[in-house]
mmCIF file of C-alpha atoms and ligand atoms in Angstrom:
data_model
loop_
_atom_site.group_PDB
_atom_site.id
_atom_site.type_symbol
_atom_site.label_atom_id
_atom_site.label_comp_id
_atom_site.label_asym_id
_atom_site.label_seq_id
_atom_site.Cartn_x
_atom_site.Cartn_y
_atom_site.Cartn_z
ATOM 1 C CA UNK K 1 102.529 148.136 89.645
ATOM 2 C CA UNK K 2 105.634 146.722 91.244
ATOM 3 C CA UNK K 3 105.977 148.227 94.713
ATOM 4 C CA UNK K 4 109.442 148.109 96.263
ATOM 5 C CA UNK K 5 109.658 147.706 100.061
ATOM 6 C CA UNK K 6 112.250 149.175 102.402
ATOM 7 C CA UNK K 7 111.744 147.869 105.921
ATOM 8 C CA UNK K 8 112.411 149.441 109.308
ATOM 9 C CA UNK K 9 113.269 147.867 112.640
ATOM 10 C CA UNK K 10 112.343 150.997 114.616
ATOM 11 C CA UNK K 11 108.649 150.794 115.361
ATOM 12 C CA UNK K 12 106.789 153.548 117.196
ATOM 13 C CA UNK K 13 104.598 152.557 120.114
ATOM 14 C CA UNK K 14 100.926 152.542 119.097
ATOM 15 C CA UNK K 15 98.887 155.138 120.969
ATOM 16 C CA UNK K 16 97.046 153.648 123.926
ATOM 17 C CA UNK K 17 94.451 156.403 124.294
ATOM 18 C CA UNK K 18 92.786 158.997 122.049
ATOM 19 C CA UNK K 19 95.176 161.126 119.967
ATOM 20 C CA UNK K 20 94.524 164.565 118.469
ATOM 21 C CA UNK K 21 93.620 164.312 114.762
ATOM 22 C CA UNK K 22 96.594 164.151 112.437
ATOM 23 C CA UNK K 23 99.355 164.207 115.004
ATOM 24 C CA UNK K 24 100.584 160.626 115.221
ATOM 25 C CA UNK K 25 101.786 159.022 111.992
ATOM 26 C CA UNK K 26 102.411 155.310 111.379
ATOM 27 C CA UNK K 27 105.781 153.649 110.666
ATOM 28 C CA UNK K 28 105.667 153.582 106.846
ATOM 29 C CA UNK K 29 104.672 155.761 103.907
ATOM 30 C CA UNK K 30 104.175 155.173 100.185
ATOM 31 C CA UNK K 31 106.128 157.298 97.701
ATOM 32 C CA UNK K 32 106.543 157.556 93.947
ATOM 33 C CA UNK K 33 108.179 160.146 91.725
ATOM 34 C CA UNK K 34 107.300 161.788 88.454
ATOM 35 C CA UNK K 35 109.492 163.280 85.818
ATOM 36 C CA UNK K 36 108.418 164.667 82.437
ATOM 37 C CA UNK K 37 109.205 162.101 79.753
ATOM 38 C CA UNK K 38 109.491 159.300 82.283
ATOM 39 C CA UNK K 39 106.050 159.313 83.923
ATOM 40 C CA UNK K 40 105.408 158.062 87.462
ATOM 41 C CA UNK K 41 108.223 155.793 88.616
ATOM 42 C CA UNK K 42 109.754 153.987 91.577
ATOM 43 C CA UNK K 43 106.619 153.169 93.605
ATOM 44 C CA UNK K 44 107.891 152.237 97.055
ATOM 45 C CA UNK K 45 106.884 151.755 100.673
ATOM 46 C CA UNK K 46 109.584 153.131 102.946
ATOM 47 C CA UNK K 47 109.977 154.057 106.634
ATOM 48 C CA UNK K 48 108.040 157.249 107.513
ATOM 49 C CA UNK K 49 110.373 160.223 107.704
ATOM 50 C CA UNK K 50 111.051 163.813 106.647
ATOM 51 C CA UNK K 51 111.603 164.961 103.042
ATOM 52 C CA UNK K 52 114.595 167.019 102.075
ATOM 53 C CA UNK K 53 113.370 170.036 100.095
ATOM 54 C CA UNK K 54 115.344 172.661 98.202
ATOM 55 C CA UNK K 55 114.463 176.243 99.274
ATOM 56 C CA UNK K 56 113.586 177.031 95.642
ATOM 57 C CA UNK K 57 111.162 174.097 95.439
ATOM 58 C CA UNK K 58 108.081 175.065 93.357
ATOM 59 C CA UNK K 59 105.520 173.980 95.947
ATOM 60 C CA UNK K 60 106.946 176.309 98.616
ATOM 61 C CA UNK K 61 106.421 179.355 96.398
ATOM 62 C CA UNK K 62 103.470 178.666 94.131
ATOM 63 C CA UNK K 63 101.523 176.038 96.065
ATOM 64 C CA UNK K 64 101.331 173.487 93.251
ATOM 65 C CA UNK K 65 99.929 170.812 95.528
ATOM 66 C CA UNK K 66 96.843 168.668 95.916
ATOM 67 C CA UNK K 67 95.661 166.071 98.398
ATOM 68 C CA UNK K 68 92.976 163.539 99.228
ATOM 69 C CA UNK K 69 91.427 162.291 102.461
ATOM 70 C CA UNK K 70 89.972 158.843 103.139
ATOM 71 C CA UNK K 71 89.850 156.229 105.894
ATOM 72 C CA UNK K 72 90.387 152.532 106.637
ATOM 73 C CA UNK K 73 87.779 151.011 108.970
ATOM 74 C CA UNK K 74 87.922 147.817 111.025
ATOM 75 C CA UNK K 75 84.785 145.678 110.711
ATOM 76 C CA UNK K 76 83.260 143.390 113.372
ATOM 77 C CA UNK K 77 85.287 140.405 112.024
ATOM 78 C CA UNK K 78 88.523 142.337 112.424
ATOM 79 C CA UNK K 79 88.899 142.796 108.642
ATOM 80 C CA UNK K 80 89.869 146.163 107.216
ATOM 81 C CA UNK K 81 87.737 148.089 104.742
ATOM 82 C CA UNK K 82 87.978 151.197 102.546
ATOM 83 C CA UNK K 83 85.022 153.302 101.423
ATOM 84 C CA UNK K 84 84.700 154.011 97.670
ATOM 85 C CA UNK K 85 88.485 154.465 97.276
ATOM 86 C CA UNK K 86 88.407 154.831 93.460
ATOM 87 C CA UNK K 87 86.282 157.950 93.897
ATOM 88 C CA UNK K 88 89.095 159.625 95.823
ATOM 89 C CA UNK K 89 91.615 159.014 93.050
ATOM 90 C CA UNK K 90 89.175 159.989 90.311
ATOM 91 C CA UNK K 91 88.738 163.271 92.172
ATOM 92 C CA UNK K 92 92.506 163.518 92.643
ATOM 93 C CA UNK K 93 92.858 163.367 88.858
ATOM 94 C CA UNK K 94 90.370 166.229 88.439
ATOM 95 C CA UNK K 95 92.430 168.214 90.950
ATOM 96 C CA UNK K 96 95.617 167.288 89.043
ATOM 97 C CA UNK K 97 94.141 168.502 85.795
ATOM 98 C CA UNK K 98 93.248 171.925 87.215
ATOM 99 C CA UNK K 99 96.634 172.367 88.916
ATOM 100 C CA UNK K 100 98.778 171.217 85.932
ATOM 101 C CA UNK K 101 99.918 168.163 87.889
ATOM 102 C CA UNK K 102 100.280 164.920 85.893
ATOM 103 C CA UNK K 103 97.417 162.494 86.493
ATOM 104 C CA UNK K 104 97.798 159.199 88.294
ATOM 105 C CA UNK K 105 96.528 155.713 87.510
ATOM 106 C CA UNK K 106 93.448 155.198 89.708
ATOM 107 C CA UNK K 107 93.870 151.418 90.034
ATOM 108 C CA UNK K 108 97.573 151.764 90.926
ATOM 109 C CA UNK K 109 96.735 154.312 93.620
ATOM 110 C CA UNK K 110 94.038 152.092 95.162
ATOM 111 C CA UNK K 111 96.572 149.250 95.084
ATOM 112 C CA UNK K 112 99.144 151.494 96.805
ATOM 113 C CA UNK K 113 96.644 152.373 99.566
ATOM 114 C CA UNK K 114 95.767 148.709 100.047
ATOM 115 C CA UNK K 115 99.442 147.645 100.188
ATOM 116 C CA UNK K 116 100.354 150.357 102.688
ATOM 117 C CA UNK K 117 97.326 149.770 104.926
ATOM 118 C CA UNK K 118 97.929 146.028 104.792
ATOM 119 C CA UNK K 119 101.516 146.494 105.974
ATOM 120 C CA UNK K 120 100.285 148.882 108.694
ATOM 121 C CA UNK K 121 97.174 146.847 109.614
ATOM 122 C CA UNK K 122 98.001 146.781 113.321
ATOM 123 C CA UNK K 123 97.625 150.580 113.259
ATOM 124 C CA UNK K 124 93.917 150.376 112.354
ATOM 125 C CA UNK K 125 92.363 150.946 115.769
ATOM 126 C CA UNK K 126 89.649 148.669 117.156
ATOM 127 C CA UNK K 127 87.631 150.938 119.456
ATOM 128 C CA UNK K 128 84.163 152.015 118.342
ATOM 129 C CA UNK K 129 84.065 154.739 115.638
ATOM 130 C CA UNK K 130 87.877 154.907 115.306
ATOM 131 C CA UNK K 131 89.691 154.547 111.999
ATOM 132 C CA UNK K 132 93.012 154.962 110.209
ATOM 133 C CA UNK K 133 93.075 158.247 108.297
ATOM 134 C CA UNK K 134 94.726 158.042 104.855
ATOM 135 C CA UNK K 135 96.283 161.150 103.336
ATOM 136 C CA UNK K 136 97.480 160.851 99.720
ATOM 137 C CA UNK K 137 99.090 164.010 98.318
ATOM 138 C CA UNK K 138 101.174 165.242 95.392
ATOM 139 C CA UNK K 139 103.474 168.241 95.283
ATOM 140 C CA UNK K 140 105.750 169.950 92.759
ATOM 141 C CA UNK K 141 109.453 169.421 93.391
ATOM 142 C CA UNK K 142 111.357 171.398 90.713
ATOM 143 C CA UNK K 143 114.138 173.519 92.200
ATOM 144 C CA UNK K 144 113.619 176.864 90.547
ATOM 145 C CA UNK K 145 111.431 179.844 91.265
ATOM 146 C CA UNK K 146 110.185 180.549 87.751
ATOM 147 C CA UNK K 147 106.403 180.568 87.485
ATOM 148 C CA UNK K 148 105.831 177.378 85.517
ATOM 149 C CA UNK K 149 104.303 174.006 86.164
ATOM 150 C CA UNK K 150 106.963 171.757 87.650
ATOM 151 C CA UNK K 151 108.520 168.926 85.638
ATOM 152 C CA UNK K 152 108.999 166.738 88.700
ATOM 153 C CA UNK K 153 106.576 165.677 91.445
ATOM 154 C CA UNK K 154 106.389 163.513 94.515
ATOM 155 C CA UNK K 155 103.283 161.450 95.298
ATOM 156 C CA UNK K 156 103.027 160.329 98.922
ATOM 157 C CA UNK K 157 100.567 158.495 101.151
ATOM 158 C CA UNK K 158 100.793 158.833 104.924
ATOM 159 C CA UNK K 159 98.566 157.312 107.613
ATOM 160 C CA UNK K 160 97.475 158.248 111.118
ATOM 161 C CA UNK K 161 95.081 156.599 113.560
ATOM 162 C CA UNK K 162 92.105 158.776 114.495
ATOM 163 C CA UNK K 163 89.727 158.549 117.401
ATOM 164 C CA UNK K 164 85.967 158.910 117.345
ATOM 165 C CA UNK K 165 84.890 162.248 115.876
ATOM 166 C CA UNK K 166 82.087 162.334 118.448
ATOM 167 C CA UNK K 167 83.499 160.965 121.716
ATOM 168 C CA UNK K 168 80.506 162.473 123.545
ATOM 169 C CA UNK K 169 77.873 161.530 120.964
ATOM 170 C CA UNK K 170 76.651 163.385 117.899
ATOM 171 C CA UNK K 171 76.459 166.945 119.170
ATOM 172 C CA UNK K 172 75.075 169.646 116.841
ATOM 173 C CA UNK K 173 77.491 172.502 116.069
ATOM 174 C CA UNK K 174 77.157 176.278 115.771
ATOM 175 C CA UNK K 175 77.916 177.729 112.332
ATOM 176 C CA UNK K 176 78.546 181.327 111.322
ATOM 177 C CA UNK K 177 77.629 182.522 107.818
ATOM 178 C CA UNK K 178 80.747 184.269 106.507
ATOM 179 C CA UNK K 179 80.149 187.637 104.903
ATOM 180 C CA UNK K 180 83.646 189.000 104.326
ATOM 181 C CA UNK K 181 86.057 186.334 103.104
ATOM 182 C CA UNK K 182 85.273 183.919 100.291
ATOM 183 C CA UNK K 183 86.808 180.477 99.821
ATOM 184 C CA UNK K 184 86.635 180.041 96.080
ATOM 185 C CA UNK K 185 85.166 181.367 92.845
ATOM 186 C CA UNK K 186 83.945 179.630 89.714
ATOM 187 C CA UNK K 187 86.884 179.286 87.359
ATOM 188 C CA UNK K 188 89.229 179.027 90.321
ATOM 189 C CA UNK K 189 90.215 175.959 92.321
ATOM 190 C CA UNK K 190 87.213 175.473 94.594
ATOM 191 C CA UNK K 191 86.350 172.056 93.128
ATOM 192 C CA UNK K 192 89.865 170.741 93.766
ATOM 193 C CA UNK K 193 91.383 169.552 97.017
ATOM 194 C CA UNK K 194 94.368 171.875 96.921
ATOM 195 C CA UNK K 195 96.210 173.252 99.897
ATOM 196 C CA UNK K 196 95.777 176.829 98.669
ATOM 197 C CA UNK K 197 91.999 176.672 99.196
ATOM 198 C CA UNK K 198 92.648 175.883 102.826
ATOM 199 C CA UNK K 199 95.204 178.678 103.269
ATOM 200 C CA UNK K 200 92.570 181.120 102.021
ATOM 201 C CA UNK K 201 89.970 179.772 104.435
ATOM 202 C CA UNK K 202 91.986 179.906 107.647
ATOM 203 C CA UNK K 203 91.284 183.517 108.577
ATOM 204 C CA UNK K 204 87.504 183.197 108.524
ATOM 205 C CA UNK K 205 87.752 179.896 110.389
ATOM 206 C CA UNK K 206 89.901 181.481 113.098
ATOM 207 C CA UNK K 207 87.573 184.443 113.511
ATOM 208 C CA UNK K 208 84.523 182.179 113.757
ATOM 209 C CA UNK K 209 86.235 180.008 116.352
ATOM 210 C CA UNK K 210 87.100 183.044 118.478
ATOM 211 C CA UNK K 211 83.415 183.930 118.501
ATOM 212 C CA UNK K 212 82.438 180.459 119.637
ATOM 213 C CA UNK K 213 81.447 178.906 116.303
ATOM 214 C CA UNK K 214 82.865 175.642 115.104
ATOM 215 C CA UNK K 215 83.001 176.505 111.387
ATOM 216 C CA UNK K 216 81.901 179.029 108.780
ATOM 217 C CA UNK K 217 79.260 178.642 106.091
ATOM 218 C CA UNK K 218 80.700 179.995 102.836
ATOM 219 C CA UNK K 219 78.754 182.093 100.383
ATOM 220 C CA UNK K 220 79.577 182.184 96.668
ATOM 221 C CA UNK K 221 82.475 184.461 95.777
ATOM 222 C CA UNK K 222 80.721 186.458 93.057
ATOM 223 C CA UNK K 223 77.367 187.584 94.426
ATOM 224 C CA UNK K 224 77.938 186.536 98.044
ATOM 225 C CA UNK K 225 74.383 185.423 98.017
ATOM 226 C CA UNK K 226 74.316 181.671 97.494
ATOM 227 C CA UNK K 227 75.232 178.964 100.011
ATOM 228 C CA UNK K 228 78.308 176.942 99.001
ATOM 229 C CA UNK K 229 79.630 174.702 101.783
ATOM 230 C CA UNK K 230 80.595 174.681 105.416
ATOM 231 C CA UNK K 231 84.249 174.651 106.517
ATOM 232 C CA UNK K 232 85.643 171.492 104.950
ATOM 233 C CA UNK K 233 82.251 169.858 104.550
ATOM 234 C CA UNK K 234 79.403 169.967 102.066
ATOM 235 C CA UNK K 235 76.093 171.145 103.451
ATOM 236 C CA UNK K 236 72.490 169.918 103.362
ATOM 237 C CA UNK K 237 69.239 171.459 104.560
ATOM 238 C CA UNK K 238 65.778 170.041 104.996
ATOM 239 C CA UNK K 239 63.303 172.792 104.145
ATOM 240 C CA UNK K 240 59.552 172.042 104.200
ATOM 241 C CA UNK K 241 60.223 168.336 103.750
ATOM 242 C CA UNK K 242 62.596 168.847 100.779
ATOM 243 C CA UNK K 243 66.279 168.054 101.131
ATOM 244 C CA UNK K 244 68.405 170.689 99.445
ATOM 245 C CA UNK K 245 72.143 170.846 98.845
ATOM 246 C CA UNK K 246 73.944 173.446 96.709
ATOM 247 C CA UNK K 247 74.501 172.243 93.127
ATOM 248 C CA UNK K 248 78.145 171.684 92.188
ATOM 249 C CA UNK K 249 79.056 174.932 90.540
ATOM 250 C CA UNK K 250 82.838 174.716 90.123
ATOM 251 C CA UNK K 251 83.583 176.481 93.393
ATOM 252 C CA UNK K 252 82.242 173.676 95.618
ATOM 253 C CA UNK K 253 84.228 170.565 96.508
ATOM 254 C CA UNK K 254 82.433 167.471 95.195
ATOM 255 C CA UNK K 255 82.443 165.414 98.377
ATOM 256 C CA UNK K 256 82.262 161.644 98.268
ATOM 257 C CA UNK K 257 80.166 161.755 101.438
ATOM 258 C CA UNK K 258 77.899 164.307 99.713
ATOM 259 C CA UNK K 259 77.487 161.988 96.734
ATOM 260 C CA UNK K 260 76.807 159.021 99.037
ATOM 261 C CA UNK K 261 74.204 160.993 101.057
ATOM 262 C CA UNK K 262 72.431 161.960 97.827
ATOM 263 C CA UNK K 263 72.412 158.365 96.582
ATOM 264 C CA UNK K 264 71.110 157.066 99.913
ATOM 265 C CA UNK K 265 68.428 159.747 100.248
ATOM 266 C CA UNK K 266 67.204 159.070 96.688
ATOM 267 C CA UNK K 267 67.190 155.310 97.307
ATOM 268 C CA UNK K 268 64.998 155.936 100.370
ATOM 269 C CA UNK K 269 62.611 158.008 98.289
ATOM 270 C CA UNK K 270 63.215 161.410 99.899
ATOM 271 C CA UNK K 271 62.653 164.429 97.668
ATOM 272 C CA UNK K 272 66.184 165.757 97.066
ATOM 273 C CA UNK K 273 67.314 168.710 95.013
ATOM 274 C CA UNK K 274 70.731 169.988 94.037
ATOM 275 C CA UNK K 275 70.184 173.616 93.272
ATOM 276 C CA UNK K 276 71.142 177.167 94.079
ATOM 277 C CA UNK K 277 70.072 178.117 97.581
ATOM 278 C CA UNK K 278 70.315 181.756 98.575
ATOM 279 C CA UNK K 279 71.172 182.870 102.073
ATOM 280 C CA UNK K 280 67.925 184.907 102.058
ATOM 281 C CA UNK K 281 65.879 181.780 101.371
ATOM 282 C CA UNK K 282 67.739 179.922 104.109
ATOM 283 C CA UNK K 283 67.324 182.710 106.652
ATOM 284 C CA UNK K 284 63.613 183.116 105.944
ATOM 285 C CA UNK K 285 63.150 179.333 106.256
ATOM 286 C CA UNK K 286 64.981 179.486 109.590
ATOM 287 C CA UNK K 287 62.770 182.401 110.640
ATOM 288 C CA UNK K 288 59.417 180.847 109.719
ATOM 289 C CA UNK K 289 60.294 177.405 111.038
ATOM 290 C CA UNK K 290 60.334 175.587 107.676
ATOM 291 C CA UNK K 291 64.064 174.854 108.102
ATOM 292 C CA UNK K 292 63.745 171.427 109.686
ATOM 293 C CA UNK K 293 67.303 170.084 109.634
ATOM 294 C CA UNK K 294 70.802 171.166 108.643
ATOM 295 C CA UNK K 295 73.999 169.156 108.485
ATOM 296 C CA UNK K 296 77.485 169.055 107.005
ATOM 297 C CA UNK K 297 78.953 166.001 105.262
ATOM 298 C CA UNK K 298 82.565 164.886 104.933
ATOM 299 C CA UNK K 299 84.929 161.965 105.502
ATOM 300 C CA UNK K 300 86.104 163.173 108.922
ATOM 301 C CA UNK K 301 82.730 163.677 110.605
ATOM 302 C CA UNK K 302 80.549 161.597 108.213
ATOM 303 C CA UNK K 303 77.584 163.876 108.924
ATOM 304 C CA UNK K 304 77.675 166.748 111.371
ATOM 305 C CA UNK K 305 74.350 168.167 112.546
ATOM 306 C CA UNK K 306 74.067 171.958 112.631
ATOM 307 C CA UNK K 307 72.161 173.203 115.682
ATOM 308 C CA UNK K 308 72.610 176.945 115.245
ATOM 309 C CA UNK K 309 73.189 179.340 112.357
ATOM 310 C CA UNK K 310 74.246 182.938 112.729
ATOM 311 C CA UNK K 311 73.937 185.645 110.083
ATOM 312 C CA UNK K 312 74.361 189.422 110.439
ATOM 313 C CA UNK K 313 74.426 189.079 114.213
ATOM 314 C CA UNK K 314 71.130 187.157 114.267
ATOM 315 C CA UNK K 315 71.022 183.606 115.645
ATOM 316 C CA UNK K 316 68.750 180.846 114.420
ATOM 317 C CA UNK K 317 68.274 177.536 116.196
ATOM 318 C CA UNK K 318 67.721 174.503 113.943
ATOM 319 C CA UNK K 319 65.470 171.687 115.187
ATOM 320 C CA UNK K 320 65.690 172.948 118.774
ATOM 321 C CA UNK K 321 69.492 172.502 118.640
ATOM 322 C CA UNK K 322 69.058 168.724 118.346
ATOM 323 C CA UNK K 323 70.015 166.273 115.609
ATOM 324 C CA UNK K 324 67.154 165.684 113.152
ATOM 325 C CA UNK K 325 65.805 162.265 112.110
ATOM 326 C CA UNK K 326 67.108 162.352 108.517
ATOM 327 C CA UNK K 327 70.579 163.407 109.711
ATOM 328 C CA UNK K 328 70.588 160.577 112.251
ATOM 329 C CA UNK K 329 69.392 158.027 109.665
ATOM 330 C CA UNK K 330 72.154 159.022 107.242
ATOM 331 C CA UNK K 331 74.767 158.873 110.001
ATOM 332 C CA UNK K 332 73.652 155.412 111.088
ATOM 333 C CA UNK K 333 73.507 154.025 107.553
ATOM 334 C CA UNK K 334 76.816 155.482 106.332
ATOM 335 C CA UNK K 335 78.784 154.547 109.440
ATOM 336 C CA UNK K 336 77.102 151.117 109.355
ATOM 337 C CA UNK K 337 78.339 150.522 105.801
ATOM 338 C CA UNK K 338 81.791 152.025 106.423
ATOM 339 C CA UNK K 339 82.506 149.923 109.511
ATOM 340 C CA UNK K 340 80.964 146.811 107.916
ATOM 341 C CA UNK K 341 78.157 146.572 110.488
ATOM 342 C CA UNK K 342 75.361 146.902 107.942
ATOM 343 C CA UNK K 343 74.577 145.395 104.599
ATOM 344 C CA UNK K 344 76.133 147.320 101.707
ATOM 345 C CA UNK K 345 73.705 147.121 98.757
ATOM 346 C CA UNK K 346 75.795 149.619 96.768
ATOM 347 C CA UNK K 347 79.122 147.777 96.980
ATOM 348 C CA UNK K 348 80.805 150.884 98.455
ATOM 349 C CA UNK K 349 82.797 149.101 101.137
ATOM 350 C CA UNK K 350 85.965 147.406 99.859
ATOM 351 C CA UNK K 351 87.809 144.800 101.921
ATOM 352 C CA UNK K 352 91.590 144.969 101.865
HETATM 353 C C1 PLP Z 1 87.307 167.090 101.479
HETATM 354 C C2 PLP Z 1 86.334 168.211 101.469
HETATM 355 C C3 PLP Z 1 84.948 167.997 101.581
HETATM 356 C C4 PLP Z 1 84.329 166.636 101.861
HETATM 357 O O1 PLP Z 1 84.648 165.664 100.909
HETATM 358 P P1 PLP Z 1 84.500 164.126 101.282
HETATM 359 O O2 PLP Z 1 84.957 163.434 100.051
HETATM 360 O O3 PLP Z 1 83.093 163.886 101.603
HETATM 361 O O4 PLP Z 1 85.402 163.898 102.462
HETATM 362 C C5 PLP Z 1 84.105 169.092 101.504
HETATM 363 N N1 PLP Z 1 84.590 170.335 101.342
HETATM 364 C C6 PLP Z 1 85.922 170.582 101.236
HETATM 365 C C7 PLP Z 1 86.378 171.984 101.046
HETATM 366 C C8 PLP Z 1 86.834 169.528 101.304
HETATM 367 O O5 PLP Z 1 88.121 169.778 101.204
#
């Protein structure tokens, strides 16, 4: 791929202290266009700035849009690393397929990320547990309001520095099991990273937050009986020594952190199962004390211990509200590999 560069002379000051997630973008972005018959064309790195969008633009009406989320990490030698970047673009292609968006070339996209991050390398922060968040996305750009897949698209990558997810240490969170709204159904778009899934999840998230919970735990959309995932994270439980995570059913997002946790746990010899887990089974395990640990997994938080679950107005404390040993071990190993502090036997960490 031949990336064209357009340079700027107006550089933003780099933040000197912690910034709120997703609020402070870097100086450049990567763009490329798509047109039916022509394919993806004009890959370019240009100064960060607003898009001009026609009011009839497809994405504004029918939400034909998908995205990805990944990070660049600075290792102890000052080099910059990505974590399993091909997996993000393989997943992006599965999202594309479901949303009638033309697929991308995985190698070209990884190359685009590397080129952009390399140009913006001074934006990769150096403080402990900080990183540069990478947001690739694609949206439909046809200018008509007929209900059809667009013939034109824009692919973009933007970057923003992010602080430590746990400035005060790994604190377990309170989670509310959602009984009214559902996030996704099998046959729908739950397995894709599309903006529409998030729009549908905002109301439950807001309500949970107002009641003092950090996120909701989603149940399946058909029987409202089986555990799916938590907020924007996959979820794991340790029940009577067994580690359980809901099997990918079509309505669950296949997280790269989820996949990495499973591979690590299996390599350590823990008994792991991907299966259906009903809320009744979870609640009775919480009640009789066989629920030993619970945590969410995702790029932003890596792993996030769950200290309290609420269901039907009942509250259950997990592991005395403290992080469990398996959760801690996964956190240490994954962050160790991501930031290049630990050996990487799987070859997951990719230097730029
Ligand atoms: C992105 C995302 C995840 C986590 O995926 P990772 O690849 O681990 O970051 C989980 N659930 C939802 C709904 C997501 O959008």
